[in-house]
Amino acid sequence: MIAVLDFGMGNIHSLLKAVSLYTNDFVFTSDPNQVKNADKIILPGDGHFDKAMQNLNELGFTSIIKDHVAKKKYLFGICIGYQVLFEDSDETNKVGSTIPGLGLIRGKIRKFEGKPNLKVPHMGWNKLFDIKQKNTKLLRGITNESFMYFIHSYRPVGVDRLDITANCHYYGESFPAVVEKETVFGTQFHPEKSDKLGLGILKNFIEL
């Protein structure tokens, strides 16, 4: 059974519809007991890192997610669910401070640095590059320069190269768009909003 976590971070109707294309064995839930019993967890959503971690902590999901991963069960983070996989973020109203993440992937979430000819947030279709076909389970069937749909102002930095299975280029830099570490997977983009190729990524995760 797949538990899609309901932790108050954005409209996820399109994700639930996408998951339902490939399996009926899933729940959208805020019930810790259902999450504990899940074989796979999808951690979705849009929004603010600080609020996302606050909600995960208050709902008791933080320890459940870490226990789930410790048992070598699969986890897939999408958008803000991707960013909270990392060590910390400076997306907070407290200047000069950071918010701890789940710490499942090495790296820190930082805002794109301003450049006059490029806008933040990074929003819309962009290409994947540097796909590690030999190392990826999530991106089977996805080729370099495949377009995915992004919307975000922050990105991971200081990520272990061994954990990165695809990059994206924006703001004159290459940032990790997909990570895979043992049973932990994440995409900065929204696969459920990325047409047939994005749906294929969801299918790959569901079939693991």
mmCIF file of C-alpha atoms in Angstrom:
data_model
loop_
_atom_site.group_PDB
_atom_site.id
_atom_site.type_symbol
_atom_site.label_atom_id
_atom_site.label_comp_id
_atom_site.label_asym_id
_atom_site.label_seq_id
_atom_site.Cartn_x
_atom_site.Cartn_y
_atom_site.Cartn_z
ATOM 1 C CA MET A 1 0.000 0.000 0.000
ATOM 2 C CA ILE A 2 1.164 3.516 -0.851
ATOM 3 C CA ALA A 3 0.519 6.354 1.608
ATOM 4 C CA VAL A 4 0.322 9.792 -0.008
ATOM 5 C CA LEU A 5 0.858 12.137 2.931
ATOM 6 C CA ASP A 6 -1.728 14.781 3.683
ATOM 7 C CA PHE A 7 0.247 17.404 5.596
ATOM 8 C CA GLY A 8 -1.443 20.548 4.391
ATOM 9 C CA MET A 9 0.961 21.580 1.640
ATOM 10 C CA GLY A 10 -0.891 22.497 -1.533
ATOM 11 C CA ASN A 11 -3.510 21.114 -3.864
ATOM 12 C CA ILE A 12 -2.498 17.589 -4.857
ATOM 13 C CA HIS A 13 -5.567 16.531 -6.817
ATOM 14 C CA SER A 14 -3.482 16.022 -9.977
ATOM 15 C CA LEU A 15 -1.038 13.768 -8.115
ATOM 16 C CA LEU A 16 -3.777 11.550 -6.709
ATOM 17 C CA LYS A 17 -5.331 11.271 -10.158
ATOM 18 C CA ALA A 18 -1.940 10.344 -11.633
ATOM 19 C CA VAL A 19 -1.245 7.687 -8.982
ATOM 20 C CA SER A 20 -4.692 6.184 -9.604
ATOM 21 C CA LEU A 21 -3.697 5.501 -13.228
ATOM 22 C CA TYR A 22 -1.280 2.810 -12.035
ATOM 23 C CA THR A 23 -2.660 1.448 -8.760
ATOM 24 C CA ASN A 24 -5.749 1.386 -6.573
ATOM 25 C CA ASP A 25 -3.689 0.389 -3.551
ATOM 26 C CA PHE A 26 -3.073 3.873 -2.133
ATOM 27 C CA VAL A 27 -4.511 6.291 0.434
ATOM 28 C CA PHE A 28 -4.288 10.043 0.895
ATOM 29 C CA THR A 29 -3.917 10.243 4.634
ATOM 30 C CA SER A 30 -2.980 12.231 7.709
ATOM 31 C CA ASP A 31 -3.376 9.134 9.912
ATOM 32 C CA PRO A 32 0.018 8.102 11.365
ATOM 33 C CA ASN A 33 -1.101 4.468 11.693
ATOM 34 C CA GLN A 34 -1.855 4.197 7.980
ATOM 35 C CA VAL A 35 1.512 5.728 7.180
ATOM 36 C CA LYS A 36 3.322 3.316 9.513
ATOM 37 C CA ASN A 37 1.777 0.368 7.680
ATOM 38 C CA ALA A 38 2.563 1.624 4.186
ATOM 39 C CA ASP A 39 5.038 -0.104 1.880
ATOM 40 C CA LYS A 40 5.754 3.180 0.099
ATOM 41 C CA ILE A 41 5.307 6.854 1.032
ATOM 42 C CA ILE A 42 4.844 9.770 -1.351
ATOM 43 C CA LEU A 43 5.594 13.148 0.208
ATOM 44 C CA PRO A 44 4.062 15.788 -2.095
ATOM 45 C CA GLY A 45 3.122 19.431 -1.970
ATOM 46 C CA ASP A 46 3.877 23.059 -2.728
ATOM 47 C CA GLY A 47 4.771 25.846 -0.367
ATOM 48 C CA HIS A 48 7.151 27.065 2.299
ATOM 49 C CA PHE A 49 9.871 24.818 3.788
ATOM 50 C CA ASP A 50 9.367 26.192 7.298
ATOM 51 C CA LYS A 51 5.625 25.434 7.204
ATOM 52 C CA ALA A 52 6.181 22.010 5.659
ATOM 53 C CA MET A 53 8.529 20.910 8.454
ATOM 54 C CA GLN A 54 6.271 22.447 11.098
ATOM 55 C CA ASN A 55 3.331 20.419 9.788
ATOM 56 C CA LEU A 56 5.342 17.198 9.518
ATOM 57 C CA ASN A 57 6.556 17.607 13.092
ATOM 58 C CA GLU A 58 3.141 18.491 14.515
ATOM 59 C CA LEU A 59 1.448 15.557 12.784
ATOM 60 C CA GLY A 60 4.096 13.146 14.059
ATOM 61 C CA PHE A 61 5.247 12.261 10.549
ATOM 62 C CA THR A 62 8.928 13.163 10.915
ATOM 63 C CA SER A 63 9.873 10.145 13.031
ATOM 64 C CA ILE A 64 7.553 7.866 11.042
ATOM 65 C CA ILE A 65 9.240 8.831 7.775
ATOM 66 C CA LYS A 66 12.699 8.250 9.235
ATOM 67 C CA ASP A 67 11.648 4.850 10.612
ATOM 68 C CA HIS A 68 10.149 3.967 7.226
ATOM 69 C CA VAL A 69 13.457 4.699 5.487
ATOM 70 C CA ALA A 70 15.452 2.890 8.187
ATOM 71 C CA LYS A 71 13.404 -0.216 7.317
ATOM 72 C CA LYS A 72 14.545 0.175 3.678
ATOM 73 C CA LYS A 73 11.050 1.006 2.473
ATOM 74 C CA TYR A 74 10.531 3.381 -0.431
ATOM 75 C CA LEU A 75 9.994 7.142 -0.109
ATOM 76 C CA PHE A 76 9.353 9.648 -2.923
ATOM 77 C CA GLY A 77 9.482 13.400 -2.269
ATOM 78 C CA ILE A 78 8.035 15.859 -4.814
ATOM 79 C CA CYS A 79 8.660 19.650 -4.911
ATOM 80 C CA ILE A 80 8.532 20.787 -1.247
ATOM 81 C CA GLY A 81 8.484 17.078 -0.383
ATOM 82 C CA TYR A 82 11.789 16.862 -2.259
ATOM 83 C CA GLN A 83 13.345 19.813 -0.459
ATOM 84 C CA VAL A 84 12.541 18.528 3.045
ATOM 85 C CA LEU A 85 14.570 15.390 2.298
ATOM 86 C CA PHE A 86 17.725 17.493 2.739
ATOM 87 C CA GLU A 87 19.541 18.717 5.852
ATOM 88 C CA ASP A 88 18.183 22.258 6.226
ATOM 89 C CA SER A 89 16.829 25.340 4.463
ATOM 90 C CA ASP A 90 17.107 29.083 4.914
ATOM 91 C CA GLU A 91 13.524 29.536 3.688
ATOM 92 C CA THR A 92 12.383 31.115 6.933
ATOM 93 C CA ASN A 93 11.209 34.516 8.131
ATOM 94 C CA LYS A 94 14.044 34.599 10.675
ATOM 95 C CA VAL A 95 16.966 36.294 8.954
ATOM 96 C CA GLY A 96 20.238 34.397 9.209
ATOM 97 C CA SER A 97 18.663 31.204 10.528
ATOM 98 C CA THR A 98 17.927 27.805 9.023
ATOM 99 C CA ILE A 99 15.216 25.181 9.496
ATOM 100 C CA PRO A 100 16.255 21.521 9.873
ATOM 101 C CA GLY A 101 14.911 19.120 7.263
ATOM 102 C CA LEU A 102 14.609 15.342 7.437
ATOM 103 C CA GLY A 103 18.336 14.917 6.781
ATOM 104 C CA LEU A 104 17.883 11.855 4.566
ATOM 105 C CA ILE A 105 19.994 13.327 1.737
ATOM 106 C CA ARG A 106 23.148 15.393 2.198
ATOM 107 C CA GLY A 107 22.684 18.962 1.016
ATOM 108 C CA LYS A 108 21.146 22.288 1.936
ATOM 109 C CA ILE A 109 18.237 24.201 0.403
ATOM 110 C CA ARG A 110 19.123 27.740 -0.649
ATOM 111 C CA LYS A 111 17.420 30.403 -2.763
ATOM 112 C CA PHE A 112 18.532 31.118 -6.315
ATOM 113 C CA GLU A 113 20.779 34.157 -6.198
ATOM 114 C CA GLY A 114 19.364 37.155 -8.044
ATOM 115 C CA LYS A 115 20.324 37.884 -11.643
ATOM 116 C CA PRO A 116 18.717 40.704 -13.630
ATOM 117 C CA ASN A 117 17.827 38.647 -16.715
ATOM 118 C CA LEU A 118 16.245 35.666 -14.938
ATOM 119 C CA LYS A 119 13.168 35.434 -12.765
ATOM 120 C CA VAL A 120 12.476 33.709 -9.473
ATOM 121 C CA PRO A 121 10.560 31.505 -9.069
ATOM 122 C CA HIS A 122 11.862 29.136 -11.709
ATOM 123 C CA MET A 123 8.471 28.293 -13.193
ATOM 124 C CA GLY A 124 7.471 26.299 -16.239
ATOM 125 C CA TRP A 125 9.013 23.666 -18.483
ATOM 126 C CA ASN A 126 12.732 22.952 -18.373
ATOM 127 C CA LYS A 127 15.050 20.146 -19.448
ATOM 128 C CA LEU A 128 16.767 17.380 -17.519
ATOM 129 C CA PHE A 129 20.473 16.807 -18.166
ATOM 130 C CA ASP A 130 23.210 14.445 -16.988
ATOM 131 C CA ILE A 131 20.806 11.545 -16.436
ATOM 132 C CA LYS A 132 22.703 8.586 -14.953
ATOM 133 C CA GLN A 133 20.989 5.809 -16.854
ATOM 134 C CA LYS A 134 23.047 3.065 -15.197
ATOM 135 C CA ASN A 135 22.257 4.266 -11.682
ATOM 136 C CA THR A 136 18.639 5.360 -11.872
ATOM 137 C CA LYS A 137 15.503 3.446 -11.035
ATOM 138 C CA LEU A 138 13.222 6.463 -11.112
ATOM 139 C CA LEU A 139 14.219 7.724 -14.569
ATOM 140 C CA ARG A 140 14.033 4.489 -16.536
ATOM 141 C CA GLY A 141 12.832 5.404 -20.021
ATOM 142 C CA ILE A 142 13.668 9.123 -19.569
ATOM 143 C CA THR A 143 16.345 10.627 -21.821
ATOM 144 C CA ASN A 144 18.502 13.733 -21.574
ATOM 145 C CA GLU A 145 16.738 16.971 -22.522
ATOM 146 C CA SER A 146 13.327 15.616 -21.516
ATOM 147 C CA PHE A 147 11.101 18.462 -20.371
ATOM 148 C CA MET A 148 9.581 18.526 -16.867
ATOM 149 C CA TYR A 149 7.415 21.112 -15.109
ATOM 150 C CA PHE A 150 9.077 23.164 -12.344
ATOM 151 C CA ILE A 151 7.913 25.806 -9.889
ATOM 152 C CA HIS A 152 10.362 26.749 -7.122
ATOM 153 C CA SER A 153 12.573 29.551 -5.811
ATOM 154 C CA TYR A 154 14.982 27.380 -3.808
ATOM 155 C CA ARG A 155 17.228 24.488 -4.829
ATOM 156 C CA PRO A 156 19.648 22.049 -3.163
ATOM 157 C CA VAL A 157 23.357 22.855 -2.919
ATOM 158 C CA GLY A 158 26.250 20.770 -1.610
ATOM 159 C CA VAL A 159 24.629 17.496 -2.649
ATOM 160 C CA ASP A 160 26.741 14.333 -2.943
ATOM 161 C CA ARG A 161 27.191 13.696 -6.665
ATOM 162 C CA LEU A 162 26.550 9.995 -6.119
ATOM 163 C CA ASP A 163 22.998 10.831 -5.004
ATOM 164 C CA ILE A 164 22.169 12.973 -8.066
ATOM 165 C CA THR A 165 20.656 11.140 -11.040
ATOM 166 C CA ALA A 166 19.641 14.210 -13.093
ATOM 167 C CA ASN A 167 20.345 17.935 -13.171
ATOM 168 C CA CYS A 168 18.562 20.977 -14.548
ATOM 169 C CA HIS A 169 20.069 24.292 -15.704
ATOM 170 C CA TYR A 170 18.740 27.630 -14.493
ATOM 171 C CA TYR A 171 20.180 30.925 -13.275
ATOM 172 C CA GLY A 172 23.439 30.096 -15.000
ATOM 173 C CA GLU A 173 23.961 27.031 -12.843
ATOM 174 C CA SER A 174 23.279 23.331 -12.768
ATOM 175 C CA PHE A 175 21.193 22.172 -9.811
ATOM 176 C CA PRO A 176 20.062 18.677 -8.751
ATOM 177 C CA ALA A 177 16.605 17.954 -10.157
ATOM 178 C CA VAL A 178 16.446 14.270 -9.167
ATOM 179 C CA VAL A 179 18.078 12.414 -6.281
ATOM 180 C CA GLU A 180 18.133 8.720 -5.487
ATOM 181 C CA LYS A 181 19.805 7.254 -2.405
ATOM 182 C CA GLU A 182 19.039 3.628 -1.625
ATOM 183 C CA THR A 183 15.237 3.700 -1.050
ATOM 184 C CA VAL A 184 14.876 7.504 -0.982
ATOM 185 C CA PHE A 185 13.856 9.275 -4.195
ATOM 186 C CA GLY A 186 13.002 12.877 -4.979
ATOM 187 C CA THR A 187 12.209 15.251 -7.833
ATOM 188 C CA GLN A 188 12.250 19.044 -7.694
ATOM 189 C CA PHE A 189 9.765 19.114 -10.571
ATOM 190 C CA HIS A 190 6.177 17.848 -10.542
ATOM 191 C CA PRO A 191 6.036 14.526 -12.428
ATOM 192 C CA GLU A 192 2.236 14.531 -12.231
ATOM 193 C CA LYS A 193 2.197 17.823 -14.192
ATOM 194 C CA SER A 194 4.910 16.779 -16.659
ATOM 195 C CA ASP A 195 2.824 14.995 -19.308
ATOM 196 C CA LYS A 196 3.523 11.391 -20.335
ATOM 197 C CA LEU A 197 7.198 11.372 -19.349
ATOM 198 C CA GLY A 198 6.419 12.628 -15.867
ATOM 199 C CA LEU A 199 3.686 10.045 -15.463
ATOM 200 C CA GLY A 200 6.258 7.438 -16.464
ATOM 201 C CA ILE A 201 8.420 8.511 -13.528
ATOM 202 C CA LEU A 202 5.507 8.002 -11.135
ATOM 203 C CA LYS A 203 4.862 4.622 -12.719
ATOM 204 C CA ASN A 204 8.504 3.652 -12.212
ATOM 205 C CA PHE A 205 8.255 4.470 -8.502
ATOM 206 C CA ILE A 206 4.959 2.655 -8.039
ATOM 207 C CA GLU A 207 6.361 -0.464 -9.710
ATOM 208 C CA LEU A 208 9.545 -0.621 -7.596
#
